[in-house]
Coordinates of C-alpha atoms in Angstrom, one line a residue:
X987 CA -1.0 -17.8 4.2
X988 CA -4.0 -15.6 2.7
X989 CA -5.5 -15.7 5.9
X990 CA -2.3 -14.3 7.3
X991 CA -2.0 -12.0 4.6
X992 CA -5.6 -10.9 4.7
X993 CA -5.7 -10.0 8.5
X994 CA -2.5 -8.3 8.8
X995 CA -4.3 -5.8 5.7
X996 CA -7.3 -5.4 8.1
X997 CA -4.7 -4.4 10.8
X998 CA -3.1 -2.2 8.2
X999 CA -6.7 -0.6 7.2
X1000 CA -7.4 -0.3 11.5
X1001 CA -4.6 1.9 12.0
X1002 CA -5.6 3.9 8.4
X1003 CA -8.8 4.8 10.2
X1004 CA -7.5 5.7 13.3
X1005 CA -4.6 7.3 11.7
X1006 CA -7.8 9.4 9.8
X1007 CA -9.5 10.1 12.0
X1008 CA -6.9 11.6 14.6
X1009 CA -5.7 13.9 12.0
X1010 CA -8.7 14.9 11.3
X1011 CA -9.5 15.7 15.2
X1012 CA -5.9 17.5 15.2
X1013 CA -6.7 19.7 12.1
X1014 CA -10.3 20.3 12.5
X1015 CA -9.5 21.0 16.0
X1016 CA -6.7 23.1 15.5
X1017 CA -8.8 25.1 13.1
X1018 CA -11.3 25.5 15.6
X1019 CA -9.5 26.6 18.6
X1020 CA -7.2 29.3 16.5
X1021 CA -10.8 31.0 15.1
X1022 CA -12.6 31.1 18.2
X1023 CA -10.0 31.1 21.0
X1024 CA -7.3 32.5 19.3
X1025 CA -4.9 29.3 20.3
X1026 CA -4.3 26.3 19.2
X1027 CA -2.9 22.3 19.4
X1028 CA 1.1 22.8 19.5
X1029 CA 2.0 19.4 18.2
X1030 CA -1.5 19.6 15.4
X1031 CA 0.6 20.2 12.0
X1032 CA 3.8 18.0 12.4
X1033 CA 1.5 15.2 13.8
X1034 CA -1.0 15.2 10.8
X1035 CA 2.3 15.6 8.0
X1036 CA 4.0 12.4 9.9
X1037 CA 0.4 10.3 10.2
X1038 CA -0.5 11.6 6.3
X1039 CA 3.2 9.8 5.4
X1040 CA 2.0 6.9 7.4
X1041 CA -1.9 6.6 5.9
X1042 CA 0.0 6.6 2.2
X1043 CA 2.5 4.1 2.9
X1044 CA 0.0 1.7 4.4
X1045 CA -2.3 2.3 2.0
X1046 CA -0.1 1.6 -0.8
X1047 CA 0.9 -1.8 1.6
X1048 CA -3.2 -3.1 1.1
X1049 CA -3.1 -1.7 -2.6
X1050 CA 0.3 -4.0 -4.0
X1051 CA -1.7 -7.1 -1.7
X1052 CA -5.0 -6.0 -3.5
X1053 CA -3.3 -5.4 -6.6
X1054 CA -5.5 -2.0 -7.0
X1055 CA -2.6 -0.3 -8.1
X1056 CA -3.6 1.5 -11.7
X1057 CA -1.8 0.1 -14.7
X1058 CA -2.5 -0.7 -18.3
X1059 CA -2.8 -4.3 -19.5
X1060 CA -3.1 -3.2 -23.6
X1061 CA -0.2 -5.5 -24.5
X1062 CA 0.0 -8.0 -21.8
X1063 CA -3.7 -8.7 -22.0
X1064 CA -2.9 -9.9 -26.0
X1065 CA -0.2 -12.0 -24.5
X1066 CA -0.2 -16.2 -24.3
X1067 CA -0.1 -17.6 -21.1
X1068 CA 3.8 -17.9 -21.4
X1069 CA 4.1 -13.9 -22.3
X1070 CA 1.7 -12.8 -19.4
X1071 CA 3.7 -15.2 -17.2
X1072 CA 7.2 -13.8 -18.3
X1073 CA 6.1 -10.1 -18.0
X1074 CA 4.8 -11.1 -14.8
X1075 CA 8.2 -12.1 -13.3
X1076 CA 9.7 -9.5 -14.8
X1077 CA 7.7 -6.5 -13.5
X1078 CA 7.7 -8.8 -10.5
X1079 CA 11.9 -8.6 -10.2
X1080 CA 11.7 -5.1 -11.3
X1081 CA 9.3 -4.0 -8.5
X1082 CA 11.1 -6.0 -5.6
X1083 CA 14.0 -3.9 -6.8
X1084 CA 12.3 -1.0 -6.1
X1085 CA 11.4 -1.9 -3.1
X1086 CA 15.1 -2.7 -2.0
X1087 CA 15.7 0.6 -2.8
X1088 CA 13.3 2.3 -1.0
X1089 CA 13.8 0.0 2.1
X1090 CA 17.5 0.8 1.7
X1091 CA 17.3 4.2 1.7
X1092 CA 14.3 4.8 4.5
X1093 CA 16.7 2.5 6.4
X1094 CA 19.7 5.1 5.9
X1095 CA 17.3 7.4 7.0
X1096 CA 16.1 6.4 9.6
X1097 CA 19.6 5.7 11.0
X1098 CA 21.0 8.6 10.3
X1099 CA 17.6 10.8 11.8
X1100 CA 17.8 8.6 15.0
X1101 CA 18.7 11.2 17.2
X1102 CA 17.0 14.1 15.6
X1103 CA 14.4 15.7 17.3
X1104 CA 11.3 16.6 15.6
X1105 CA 10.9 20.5 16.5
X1106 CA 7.8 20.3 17.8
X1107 CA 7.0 16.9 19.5
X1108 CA 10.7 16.1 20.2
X1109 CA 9.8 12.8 19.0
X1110 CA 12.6 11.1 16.8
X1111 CA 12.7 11.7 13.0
X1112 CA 13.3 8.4 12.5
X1113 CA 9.5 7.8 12.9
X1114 CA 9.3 9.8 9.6
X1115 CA 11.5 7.3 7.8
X1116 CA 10.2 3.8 9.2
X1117 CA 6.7 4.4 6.8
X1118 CA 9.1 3.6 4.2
X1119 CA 10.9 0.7 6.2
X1120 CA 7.1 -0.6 6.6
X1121 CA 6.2 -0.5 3.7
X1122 CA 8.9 -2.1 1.5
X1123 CA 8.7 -4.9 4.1
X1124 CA 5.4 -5.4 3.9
X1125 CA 5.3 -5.1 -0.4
X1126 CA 8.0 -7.2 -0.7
X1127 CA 6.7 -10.1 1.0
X1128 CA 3.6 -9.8 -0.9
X1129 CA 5.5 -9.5 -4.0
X1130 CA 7.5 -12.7 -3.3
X1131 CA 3.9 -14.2 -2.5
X1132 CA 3.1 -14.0 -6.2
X1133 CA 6.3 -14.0 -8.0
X1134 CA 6.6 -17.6 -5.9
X1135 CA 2.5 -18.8 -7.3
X1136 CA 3.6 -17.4 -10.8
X1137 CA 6.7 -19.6 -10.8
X1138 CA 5.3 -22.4 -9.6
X1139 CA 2.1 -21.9 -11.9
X1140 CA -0.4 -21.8 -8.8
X1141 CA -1.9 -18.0 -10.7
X1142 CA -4.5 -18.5 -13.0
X1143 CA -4.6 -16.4 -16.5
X1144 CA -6.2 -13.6 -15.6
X1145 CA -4.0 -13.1 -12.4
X1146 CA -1.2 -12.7 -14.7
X1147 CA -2.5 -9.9 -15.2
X1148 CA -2.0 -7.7 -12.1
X1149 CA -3.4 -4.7 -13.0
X1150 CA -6.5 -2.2 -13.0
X1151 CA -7.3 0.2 -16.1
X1152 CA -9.7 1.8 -13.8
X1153 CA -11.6 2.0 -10.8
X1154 CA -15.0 1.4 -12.8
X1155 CA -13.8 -1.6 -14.7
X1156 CA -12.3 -3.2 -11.9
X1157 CA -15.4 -2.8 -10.2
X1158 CA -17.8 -4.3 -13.1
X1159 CA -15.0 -7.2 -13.5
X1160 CA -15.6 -7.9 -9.7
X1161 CA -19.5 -7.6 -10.1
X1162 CA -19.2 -10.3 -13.2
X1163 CA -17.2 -12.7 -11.1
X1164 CA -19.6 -12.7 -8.2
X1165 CA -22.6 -12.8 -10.5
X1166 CA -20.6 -16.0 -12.1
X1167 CA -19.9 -17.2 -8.8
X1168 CA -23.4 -17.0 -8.0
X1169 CA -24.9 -19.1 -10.8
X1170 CA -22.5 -21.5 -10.5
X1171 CA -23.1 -22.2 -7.0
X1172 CA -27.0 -23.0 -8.7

């Protein structure tokens, strides 16, 4: 299943790239041809908005898989394994709420915006509204993932605690592990 997991997030971080890198071909572009040619790419502003929606939604897909979402572990951190554990299936249940909601409501979106026509492209609105679709798909089963290991005690301590205080730290906690990995290998 993580091998699943982990090549449908290198899918996800493909089309971020691409995604990237066509808007910035669109805006630089666009930039380009309105100062020197005094024209310009029709569809270039309402293509980079909907793909900008897109990159954030899939990012935030690989971040809840990654659990590089910032947070603060002051009290949890302090908390026996039973306490991390509990907290963990609550935040768990709360955040698969969430994520019902938001699939619920891109969903009524993207219904009702079927057969709406972007102004521009003509392209269907509902494109707009299936980045959240995606993405509360895509969270929730990752979600379930480790609300299922945390039930059935397959998470060790510190994945009980599923956040980052900071870029930095996460980092130098990463470094330590490999290091540790490394001289245990020896």
């Amino acid at each position: 299943m993580t091998r699943i997991f982990d090549g449908y997030c290198k899918l996800l971080d493909a089309l971020i790239a691409l995604a990237l890198a066509i808007m910035v071909v669109l805006v630089f572009g666009n930039v380009v041809l309105r100062y020197a040619f005094n024209s310009g790419i029709t569809v270039s502003e309402e293509v980079s908005r909907w793909l900008f929606v897109w990159v954030t939604f899939l990012g935030a897909v690989v971040a809840v898989k990654e659990r590089a979402h910032l947070g603060t572990d002051f009290l949890v951190a302090r908390l026996p394994v039973l306490g991390k554990k509990i907290c963990l299936v609550v935040s768990h249940l709360l955040m698969l709420y969430a994520t019902w909601l938001l699939f619920s409501g891109s969903l009524a979106q993207a219904r009702i915006n079927w057969d709406v026509e972007a102004p521009v492209t003509g392209a269907s609105t509902a494109i707009f509204y299936a980045s959240g679709i995606v993405f509360a798909a895509s969270a929730a089963v990752f979600l379930l993932s480790d609300l299922v290991r945390a039930l059935t005690g397959r998470l060790s301590e510190e994945e009980l605690v599923m956040v980052q205080e900071s870029e930095d730290l996460a980092q130098l906690q990463r470094d330590e592990a490999a290091e540790r990995a490394a001289h245990d290998k020896r």
